[in-house]
mmCIF file of C-alpha atoms in Angstrom:
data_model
loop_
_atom_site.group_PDB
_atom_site.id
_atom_site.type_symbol
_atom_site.label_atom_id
_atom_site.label_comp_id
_atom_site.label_asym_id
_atom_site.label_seq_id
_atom_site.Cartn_x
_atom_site.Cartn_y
_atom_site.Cartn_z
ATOM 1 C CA UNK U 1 -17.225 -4.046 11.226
ATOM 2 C CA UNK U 2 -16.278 -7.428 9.944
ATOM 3 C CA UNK U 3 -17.705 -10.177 11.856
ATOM 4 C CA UNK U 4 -13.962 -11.728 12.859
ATOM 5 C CA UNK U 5 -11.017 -9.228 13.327
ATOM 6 C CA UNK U 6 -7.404 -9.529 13.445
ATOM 7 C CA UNK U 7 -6.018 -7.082 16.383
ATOM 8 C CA UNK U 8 -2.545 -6.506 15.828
ATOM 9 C CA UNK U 9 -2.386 -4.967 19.482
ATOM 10 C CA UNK U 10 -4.507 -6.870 22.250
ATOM 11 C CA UNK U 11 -4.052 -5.750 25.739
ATOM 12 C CA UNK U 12 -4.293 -7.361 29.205
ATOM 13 C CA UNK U 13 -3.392 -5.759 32.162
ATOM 14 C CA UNK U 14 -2.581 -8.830 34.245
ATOM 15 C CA UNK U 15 -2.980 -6.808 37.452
ATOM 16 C CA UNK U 16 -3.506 -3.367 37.948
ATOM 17 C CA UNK U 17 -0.910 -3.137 40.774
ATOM 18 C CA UNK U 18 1.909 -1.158 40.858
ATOM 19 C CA UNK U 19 5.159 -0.401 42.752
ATOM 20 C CA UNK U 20 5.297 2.787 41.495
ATOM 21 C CA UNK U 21 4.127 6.061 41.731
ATOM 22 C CA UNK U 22 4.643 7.783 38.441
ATOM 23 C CA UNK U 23 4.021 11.526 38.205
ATOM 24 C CA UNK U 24 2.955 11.417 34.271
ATOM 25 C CA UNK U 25 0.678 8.023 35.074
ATOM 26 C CA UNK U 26 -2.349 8.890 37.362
ATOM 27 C CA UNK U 27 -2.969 6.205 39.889
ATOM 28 C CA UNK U 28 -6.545 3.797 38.990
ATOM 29 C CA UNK U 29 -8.991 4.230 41.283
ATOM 30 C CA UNK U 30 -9.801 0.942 40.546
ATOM 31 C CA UNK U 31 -9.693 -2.342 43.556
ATOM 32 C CA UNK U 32 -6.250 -4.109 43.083
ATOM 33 C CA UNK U 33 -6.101 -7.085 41.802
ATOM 34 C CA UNK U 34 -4.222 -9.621 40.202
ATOM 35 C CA UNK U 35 -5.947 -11.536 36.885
ATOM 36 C CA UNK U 36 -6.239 -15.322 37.812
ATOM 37 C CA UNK U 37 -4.607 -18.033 35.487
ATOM 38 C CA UNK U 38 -7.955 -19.020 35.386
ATOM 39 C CA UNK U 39 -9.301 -16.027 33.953
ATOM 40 C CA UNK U 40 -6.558 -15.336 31.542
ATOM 41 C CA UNK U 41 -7.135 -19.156 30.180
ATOM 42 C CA UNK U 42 -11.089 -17.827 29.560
ATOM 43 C CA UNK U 43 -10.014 -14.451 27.836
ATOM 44 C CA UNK U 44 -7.004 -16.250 25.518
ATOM 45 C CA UNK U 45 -9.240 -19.021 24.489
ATOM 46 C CA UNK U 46 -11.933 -16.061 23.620
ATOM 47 C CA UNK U 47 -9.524 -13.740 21.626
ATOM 48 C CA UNK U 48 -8.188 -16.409 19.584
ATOM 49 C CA UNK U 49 -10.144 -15.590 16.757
ATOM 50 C CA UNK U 50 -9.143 -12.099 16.983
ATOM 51 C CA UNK U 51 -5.260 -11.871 18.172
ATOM 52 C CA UNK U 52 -1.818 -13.770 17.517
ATOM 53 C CA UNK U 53 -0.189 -10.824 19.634
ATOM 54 C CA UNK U 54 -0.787 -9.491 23.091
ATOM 55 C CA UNK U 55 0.552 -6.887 25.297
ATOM 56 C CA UNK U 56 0.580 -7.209 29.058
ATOM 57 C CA UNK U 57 -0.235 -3.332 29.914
ATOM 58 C CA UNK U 58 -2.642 -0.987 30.563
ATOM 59 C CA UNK U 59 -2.350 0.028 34.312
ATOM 60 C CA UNK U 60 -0.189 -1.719 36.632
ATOM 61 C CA UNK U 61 3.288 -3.457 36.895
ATOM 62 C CA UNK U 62 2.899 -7.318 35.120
ATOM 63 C CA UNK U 63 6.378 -7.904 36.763
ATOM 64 C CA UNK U 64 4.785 -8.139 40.166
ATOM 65 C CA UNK U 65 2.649 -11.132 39.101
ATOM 66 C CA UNK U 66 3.528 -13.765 40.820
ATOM 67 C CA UNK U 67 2.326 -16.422 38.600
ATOM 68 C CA UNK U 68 3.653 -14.525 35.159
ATOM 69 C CA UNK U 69 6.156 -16.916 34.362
ATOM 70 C CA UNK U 70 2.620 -19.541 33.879
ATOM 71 C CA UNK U 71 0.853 -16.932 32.135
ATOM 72 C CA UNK U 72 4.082 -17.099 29.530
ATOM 73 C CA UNK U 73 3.673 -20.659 29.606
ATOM 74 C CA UNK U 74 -0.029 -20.632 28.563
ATOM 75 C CA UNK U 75 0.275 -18.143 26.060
ATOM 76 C CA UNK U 76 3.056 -20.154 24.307
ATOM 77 C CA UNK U 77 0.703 -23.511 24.737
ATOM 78 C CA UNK U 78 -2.172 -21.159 23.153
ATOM 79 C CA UNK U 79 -0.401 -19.967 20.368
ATOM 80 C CA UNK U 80 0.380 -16.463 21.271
ATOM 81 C CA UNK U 81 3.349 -14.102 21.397
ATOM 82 C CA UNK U 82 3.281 -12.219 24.115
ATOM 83 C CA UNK U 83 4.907 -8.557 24.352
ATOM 84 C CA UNK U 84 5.828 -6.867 27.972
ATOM 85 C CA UNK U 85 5.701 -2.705 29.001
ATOM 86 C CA UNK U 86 7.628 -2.703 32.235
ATOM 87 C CA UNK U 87 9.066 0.269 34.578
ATOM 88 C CA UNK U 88 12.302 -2.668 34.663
ATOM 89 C CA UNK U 89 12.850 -1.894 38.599
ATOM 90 C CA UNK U 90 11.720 -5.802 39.196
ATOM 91 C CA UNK U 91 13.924 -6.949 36.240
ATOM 92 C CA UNK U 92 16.807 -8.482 38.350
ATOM 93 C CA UNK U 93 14.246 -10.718 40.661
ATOM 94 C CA UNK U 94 12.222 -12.246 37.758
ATOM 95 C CA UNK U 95 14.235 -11.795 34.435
ATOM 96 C CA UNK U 96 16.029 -15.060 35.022
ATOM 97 C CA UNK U 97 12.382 -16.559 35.304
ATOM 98 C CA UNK U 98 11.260 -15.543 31.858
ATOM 99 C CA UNK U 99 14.080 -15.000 29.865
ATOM 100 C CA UNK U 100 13.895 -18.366 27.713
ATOM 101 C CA UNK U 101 10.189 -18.379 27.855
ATOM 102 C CA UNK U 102 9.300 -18.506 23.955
ATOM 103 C CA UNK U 103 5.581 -16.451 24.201
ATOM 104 C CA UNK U 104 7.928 -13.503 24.541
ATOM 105 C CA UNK U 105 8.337 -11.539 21.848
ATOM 106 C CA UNK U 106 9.220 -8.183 23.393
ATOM 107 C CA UNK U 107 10.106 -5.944 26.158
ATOM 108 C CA UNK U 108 9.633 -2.412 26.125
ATOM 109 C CA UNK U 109 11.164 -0.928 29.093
ATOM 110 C CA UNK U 110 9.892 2.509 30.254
ATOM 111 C CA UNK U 111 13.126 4.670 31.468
ATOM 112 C CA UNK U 112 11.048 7.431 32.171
ATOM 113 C CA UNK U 113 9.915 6.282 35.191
ATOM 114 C CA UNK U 114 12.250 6.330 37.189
ATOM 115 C CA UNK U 115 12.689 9.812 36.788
ATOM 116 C CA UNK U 116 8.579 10.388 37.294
ATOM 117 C CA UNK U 117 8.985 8.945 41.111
ATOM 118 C CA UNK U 118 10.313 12.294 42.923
ATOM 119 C CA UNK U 119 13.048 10.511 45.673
ATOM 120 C CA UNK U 120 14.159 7.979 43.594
ATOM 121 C CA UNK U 121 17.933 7.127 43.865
ATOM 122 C CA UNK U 122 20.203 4.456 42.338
ATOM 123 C CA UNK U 123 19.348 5.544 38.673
ATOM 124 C CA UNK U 124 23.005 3.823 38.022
ATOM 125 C CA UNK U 125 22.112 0.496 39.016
ATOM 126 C CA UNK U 126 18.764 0.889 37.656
ATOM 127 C CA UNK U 127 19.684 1.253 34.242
ATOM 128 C CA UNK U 128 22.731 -0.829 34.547
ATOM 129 C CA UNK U 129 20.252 -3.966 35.551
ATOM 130 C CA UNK U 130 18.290 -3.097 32.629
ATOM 131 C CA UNK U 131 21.153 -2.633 30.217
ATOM 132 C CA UNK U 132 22.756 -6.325 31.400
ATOM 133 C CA UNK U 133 19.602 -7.995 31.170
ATOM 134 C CA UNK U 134 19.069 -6.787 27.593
ATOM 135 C CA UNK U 135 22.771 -8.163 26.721
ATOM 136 C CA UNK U 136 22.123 -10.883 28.280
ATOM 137 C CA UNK U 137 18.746 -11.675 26.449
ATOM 138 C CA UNK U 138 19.398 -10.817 23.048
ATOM 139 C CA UNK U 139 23.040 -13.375 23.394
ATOM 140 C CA UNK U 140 20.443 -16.463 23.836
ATOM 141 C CA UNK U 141 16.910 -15.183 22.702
ATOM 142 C CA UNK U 142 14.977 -13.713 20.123
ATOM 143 C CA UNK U 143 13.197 -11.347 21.760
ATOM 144 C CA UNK U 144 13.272 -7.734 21.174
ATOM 145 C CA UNK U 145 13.296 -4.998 23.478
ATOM 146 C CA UNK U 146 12.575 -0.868 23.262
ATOM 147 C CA UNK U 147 14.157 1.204 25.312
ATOM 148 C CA UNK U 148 12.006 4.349 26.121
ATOM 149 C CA UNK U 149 11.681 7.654 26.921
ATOM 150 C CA UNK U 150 8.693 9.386 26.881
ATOM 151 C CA UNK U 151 9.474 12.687 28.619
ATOM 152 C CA UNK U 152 9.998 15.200 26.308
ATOM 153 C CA UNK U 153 8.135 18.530 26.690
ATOM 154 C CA UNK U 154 5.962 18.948 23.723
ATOM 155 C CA UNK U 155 6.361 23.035 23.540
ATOM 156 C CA UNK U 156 10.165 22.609 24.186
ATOM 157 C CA UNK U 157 12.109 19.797 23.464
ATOM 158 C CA UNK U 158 15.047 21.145 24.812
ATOM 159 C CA UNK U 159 13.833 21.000 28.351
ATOM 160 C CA UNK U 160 15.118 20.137 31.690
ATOM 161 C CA UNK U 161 14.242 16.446 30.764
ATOM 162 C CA UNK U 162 15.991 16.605 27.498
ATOM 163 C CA UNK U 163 19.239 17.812 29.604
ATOM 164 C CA UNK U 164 18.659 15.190 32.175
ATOM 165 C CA UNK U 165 18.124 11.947 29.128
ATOM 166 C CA UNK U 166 21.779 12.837 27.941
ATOM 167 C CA UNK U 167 22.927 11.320 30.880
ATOM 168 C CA UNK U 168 21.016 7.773 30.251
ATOM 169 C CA UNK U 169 21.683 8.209 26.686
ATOM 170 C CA UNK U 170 25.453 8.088 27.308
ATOM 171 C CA UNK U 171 25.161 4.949 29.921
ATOM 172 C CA UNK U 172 23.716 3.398 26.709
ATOM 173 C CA UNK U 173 26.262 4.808 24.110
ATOM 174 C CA UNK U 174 29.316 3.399 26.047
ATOM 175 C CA UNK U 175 27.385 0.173 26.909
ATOM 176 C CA UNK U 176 26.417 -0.523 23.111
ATOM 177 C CA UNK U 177 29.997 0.840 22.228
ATOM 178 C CA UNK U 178 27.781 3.443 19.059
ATOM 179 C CA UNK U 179 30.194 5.316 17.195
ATOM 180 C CA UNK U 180 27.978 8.009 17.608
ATOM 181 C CA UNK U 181 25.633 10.416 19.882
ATOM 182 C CA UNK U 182 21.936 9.351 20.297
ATOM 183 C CA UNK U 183 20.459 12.855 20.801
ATOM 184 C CA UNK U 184 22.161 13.644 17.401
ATOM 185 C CA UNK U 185 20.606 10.936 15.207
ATOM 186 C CA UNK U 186 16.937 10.490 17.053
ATOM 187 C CA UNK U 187 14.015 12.402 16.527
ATOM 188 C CA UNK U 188 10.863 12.507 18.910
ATOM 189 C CA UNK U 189 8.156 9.829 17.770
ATOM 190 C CA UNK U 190 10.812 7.896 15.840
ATOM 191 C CA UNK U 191 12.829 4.685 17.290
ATOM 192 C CA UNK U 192 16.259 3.905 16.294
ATOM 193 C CA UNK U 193 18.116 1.281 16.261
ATOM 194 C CA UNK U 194 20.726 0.259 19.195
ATOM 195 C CA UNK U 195 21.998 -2.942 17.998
ATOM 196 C CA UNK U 196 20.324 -6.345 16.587
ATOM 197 C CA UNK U 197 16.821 -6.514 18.691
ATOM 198 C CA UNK U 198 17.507 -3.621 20.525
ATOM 199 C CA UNK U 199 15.639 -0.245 19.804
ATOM 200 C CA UNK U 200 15.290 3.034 21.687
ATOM 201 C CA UNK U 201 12.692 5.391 21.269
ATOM 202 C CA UNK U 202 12.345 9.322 22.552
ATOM 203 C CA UNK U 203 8.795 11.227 22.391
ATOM 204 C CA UNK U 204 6.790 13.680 24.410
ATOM 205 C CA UNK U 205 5.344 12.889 27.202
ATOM 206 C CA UNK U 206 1.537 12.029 26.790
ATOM 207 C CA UNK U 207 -1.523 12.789 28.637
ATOM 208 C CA UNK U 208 -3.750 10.191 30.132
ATOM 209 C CA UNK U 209 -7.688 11.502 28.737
ATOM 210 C CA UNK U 210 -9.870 12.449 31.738
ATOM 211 C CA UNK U 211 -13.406 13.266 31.947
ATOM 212 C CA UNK U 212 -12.429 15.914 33.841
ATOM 213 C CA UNK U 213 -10.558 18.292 30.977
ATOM 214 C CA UNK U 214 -12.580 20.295 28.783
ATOM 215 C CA UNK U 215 -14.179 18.664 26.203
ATOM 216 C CA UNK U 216 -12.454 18.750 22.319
ATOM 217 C CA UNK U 217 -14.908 18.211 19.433
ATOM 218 C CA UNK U 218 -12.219 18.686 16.581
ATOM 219 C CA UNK U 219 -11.743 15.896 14.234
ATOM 220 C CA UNK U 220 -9.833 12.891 15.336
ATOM 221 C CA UNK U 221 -8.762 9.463 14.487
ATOM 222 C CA UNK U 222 -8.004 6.131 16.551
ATOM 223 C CA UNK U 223 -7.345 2.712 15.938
ATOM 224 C CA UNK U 224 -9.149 1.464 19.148
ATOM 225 C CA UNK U 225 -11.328 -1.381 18.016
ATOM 226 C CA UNK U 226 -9.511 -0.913 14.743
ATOM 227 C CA UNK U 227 -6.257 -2.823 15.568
ATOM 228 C CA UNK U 228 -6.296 -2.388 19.166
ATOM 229 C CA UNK U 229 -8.484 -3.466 21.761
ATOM 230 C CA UNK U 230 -7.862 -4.346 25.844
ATOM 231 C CA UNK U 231 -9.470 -6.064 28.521
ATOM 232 C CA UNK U 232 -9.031 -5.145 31.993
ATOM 233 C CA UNK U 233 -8.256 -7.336 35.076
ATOM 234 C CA UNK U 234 -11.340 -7.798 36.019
ATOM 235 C CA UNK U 235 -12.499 -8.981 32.820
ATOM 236 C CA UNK U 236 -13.982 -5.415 31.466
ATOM 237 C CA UNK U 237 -13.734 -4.605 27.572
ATOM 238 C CA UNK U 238 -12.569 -1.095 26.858
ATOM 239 C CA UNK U 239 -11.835 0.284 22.978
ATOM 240 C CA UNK U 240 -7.918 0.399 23.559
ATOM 241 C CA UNK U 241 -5.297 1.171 26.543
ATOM 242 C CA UNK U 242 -6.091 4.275 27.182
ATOM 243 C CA UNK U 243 -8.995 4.023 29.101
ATOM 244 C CA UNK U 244 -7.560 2.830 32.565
ATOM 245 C CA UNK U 245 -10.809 3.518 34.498
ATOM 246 C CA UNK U 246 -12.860 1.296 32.245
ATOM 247 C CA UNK U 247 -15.213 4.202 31.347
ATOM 248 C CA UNK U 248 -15.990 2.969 27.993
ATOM 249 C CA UNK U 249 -17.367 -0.426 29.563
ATOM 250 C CA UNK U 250 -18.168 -2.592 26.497
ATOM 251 C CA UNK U 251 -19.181 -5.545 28.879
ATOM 252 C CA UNK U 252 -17.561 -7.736 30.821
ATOM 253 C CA UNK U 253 -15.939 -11.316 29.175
ATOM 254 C CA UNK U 254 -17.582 -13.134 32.296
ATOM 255 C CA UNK U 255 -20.863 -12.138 31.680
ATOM 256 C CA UNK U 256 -20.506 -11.842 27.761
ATOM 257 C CA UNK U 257 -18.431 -13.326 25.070
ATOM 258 C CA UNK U 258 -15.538 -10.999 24.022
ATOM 259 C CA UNK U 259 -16.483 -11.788 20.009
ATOM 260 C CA UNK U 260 -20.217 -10.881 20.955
ATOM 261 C CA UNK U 261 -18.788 -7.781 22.969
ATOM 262 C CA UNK U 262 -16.804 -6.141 19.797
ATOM 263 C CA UNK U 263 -19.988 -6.226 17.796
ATOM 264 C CA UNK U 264 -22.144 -4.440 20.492
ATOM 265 C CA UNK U 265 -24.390 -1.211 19.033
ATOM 266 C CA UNK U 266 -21.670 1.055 21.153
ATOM 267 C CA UNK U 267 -18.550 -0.547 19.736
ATOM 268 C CA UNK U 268 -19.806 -0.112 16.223
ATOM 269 C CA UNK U 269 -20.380 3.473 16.925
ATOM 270 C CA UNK U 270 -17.108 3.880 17.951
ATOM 271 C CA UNK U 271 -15.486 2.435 15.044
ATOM 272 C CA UNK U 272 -17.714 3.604 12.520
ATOM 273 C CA UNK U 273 -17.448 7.445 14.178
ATOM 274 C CA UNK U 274 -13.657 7.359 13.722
ATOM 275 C CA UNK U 275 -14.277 6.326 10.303
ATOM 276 C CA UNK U 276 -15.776 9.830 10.035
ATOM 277 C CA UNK U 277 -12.560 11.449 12.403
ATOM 278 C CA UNK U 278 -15.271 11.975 14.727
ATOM 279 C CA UNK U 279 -15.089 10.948 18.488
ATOM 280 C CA UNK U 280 -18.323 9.416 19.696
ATOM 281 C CA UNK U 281 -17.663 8.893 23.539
ATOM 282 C CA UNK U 282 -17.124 11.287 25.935
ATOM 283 C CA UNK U 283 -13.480 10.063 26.971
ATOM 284 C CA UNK U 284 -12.110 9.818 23.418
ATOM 285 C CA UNK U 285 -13.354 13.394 22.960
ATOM 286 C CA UNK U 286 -10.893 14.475 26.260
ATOM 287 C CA UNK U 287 -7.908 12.214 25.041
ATOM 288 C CA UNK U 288 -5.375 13.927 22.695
ATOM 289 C CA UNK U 289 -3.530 11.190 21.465
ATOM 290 C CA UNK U 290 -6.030 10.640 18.874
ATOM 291 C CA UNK U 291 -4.876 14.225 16.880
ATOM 292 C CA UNK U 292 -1.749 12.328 16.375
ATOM 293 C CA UNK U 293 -3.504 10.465 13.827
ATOM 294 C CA UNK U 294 -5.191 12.570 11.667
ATOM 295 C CA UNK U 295 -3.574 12.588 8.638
ATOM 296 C CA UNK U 296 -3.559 8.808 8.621
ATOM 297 C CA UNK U 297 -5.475 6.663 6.577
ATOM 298 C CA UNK U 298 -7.175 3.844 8.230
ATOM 299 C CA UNK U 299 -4.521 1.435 6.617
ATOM 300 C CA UNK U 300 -1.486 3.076 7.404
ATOM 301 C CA UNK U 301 -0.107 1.973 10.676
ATOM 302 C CA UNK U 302 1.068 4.562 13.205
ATOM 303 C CA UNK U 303 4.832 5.085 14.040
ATOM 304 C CA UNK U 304 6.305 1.895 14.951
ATOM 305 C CA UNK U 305 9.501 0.326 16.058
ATOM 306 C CA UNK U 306 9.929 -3.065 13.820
ATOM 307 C CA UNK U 307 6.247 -3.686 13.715
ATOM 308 C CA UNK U 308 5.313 -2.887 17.760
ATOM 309 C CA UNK U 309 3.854 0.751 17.298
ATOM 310 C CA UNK U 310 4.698 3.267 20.198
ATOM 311 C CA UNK U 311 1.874 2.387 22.974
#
């Protein structure tokens, strides 16, 4: 590994709180907390070397942070661009608060979870909030937002969720005024394009790796501590956003600097073993995201939707 690396996907889940309950996203087990501006100062002024881009996600909600609109405001004074994943049910209390921040460089909304809280009601306004804010953003700002659905079945795209996405896929086809039908023209895995800075993206729902599934030893390729990395709330260095629980503890950015951390003995095994499409750690031999990836070369980049790839 090279001794300073440029990740083009840096996470940090600014809390690890959430106001949700999603069936496909299995709930940390983990204390909650919410990162300190204190703490986020330390890890930005760490992962300079490494990052112009980070991504507030891995567990949690970041639009329950009460102090987000600073965070914005210290990324932009740091020099980063800052990208959002949010369930957009907290959209119409803090939107107005960020919307002209310039750190932000985009919001990927996740539809699909309203749908994965069994009891939820109002989908109208919900996605009506969304769809306003995003008008409203992309009138005055450059920042760009994906609208997703991650739902599908992957033996059966035709499913029950397929049948119940037409619905939200025609609130968006009147509300973007497209001459034609969404479902028609996307494919699963493969954004398209709404309007100027506004992209929607459909793919199968994906499974969270868990020590406790049987363990896979067939060949298998990621880009965690390739092009990705994250650091958890509590300051803990995992290989990429995937590992929620912190299992693959690198060390801790308190304790240890991150550029010391990413040149460990463990996260050159890592790398170096997916070199060889072979998963070292335990986890990354339960998760099967990384089969999507192996026919891949290590300098291809994975789908994407205008550079921001689909985690």
């Amino acid at each position: 590994m090279e001794e300073i690396k440029k990740f083009k996907k840096f996470y940090i889940e600014i809390t690890n709180v959430c106001n949700l309950c999603c069936s496909f996203c299995p709930q940390t087990q983990r204390s909650p907390e919410f990162m300190t501006l204190e703490t986020f100062s330390k890890i930005l002024d760490q992962i300079k070397p490494h990052t112009d881009y980070i991504y507030f996600h891995v567990k949690g909600e970041p639009l329950l942070h009460p102090k987000l609109d600073e965070f914005l405001d210290l990324s932009y004074k740091k020099g980063f661009k800052v990208n959002i994943t949010t369930n957009g049910t907290l959209i119409n209390k803090v939107g107005d608060n960020i919307i002209l921040k310039p750190s932000l460089r985009q919001i990927n909304f996740s539809l699909h979870s309203f749908d994965g809280n069994e009891g939820a009601t109002c989908k109208d306004e919900y996605v009506n909030n969304i769809i306003s804010y995003v008008k409203q953003s992309i009138a005055t700002t450059d920042t760009l937002f994906s609208l997703r659905l991650w739902n599908l079945d992957v033996d059966n795209t035709t499913n029950l969720e397929a049948k119940k996405n037409r619905d939200l896929l025609a609130v968006i086809e009147n509300a973007f005024n497209l001459p034609y039908k969404i479902e028609e023209e996307i494919h699963p895995g493969r954004g398209i394009k709404i309007c100027d800075k506004v992209y929607l993206n459909q793919d199968h729902e994906f499974k969270w790796p868990d020590l406790l599934v049987e363990e896979d030893n067939s060949p298998g390729f990621c880009y965690g501590l390739r092009n990705q990395v994250a650091i958890l709330v509590d300051g803990t260095v995992v290989p990429c956003c995937l590992d929620g629980e912190g299992v693959i503890n690198l060390g801790n950015i308190h304790k240890t600097p991150f550029s010391q951390i990413v040149e460990s003995q463990r996260a050159k095994d890592i790398f170096n073993g997916f070199s060889r499409r072979e998963a070292v750690e335990e986890l990354c031999r339960k998760c099967g995201y990384r089969k999507k990836f192996n026919d891949i070369s290590e300098e291809k980049s994975p789908t994407s939707i205008n550079g921001c790839q689909t985690l």
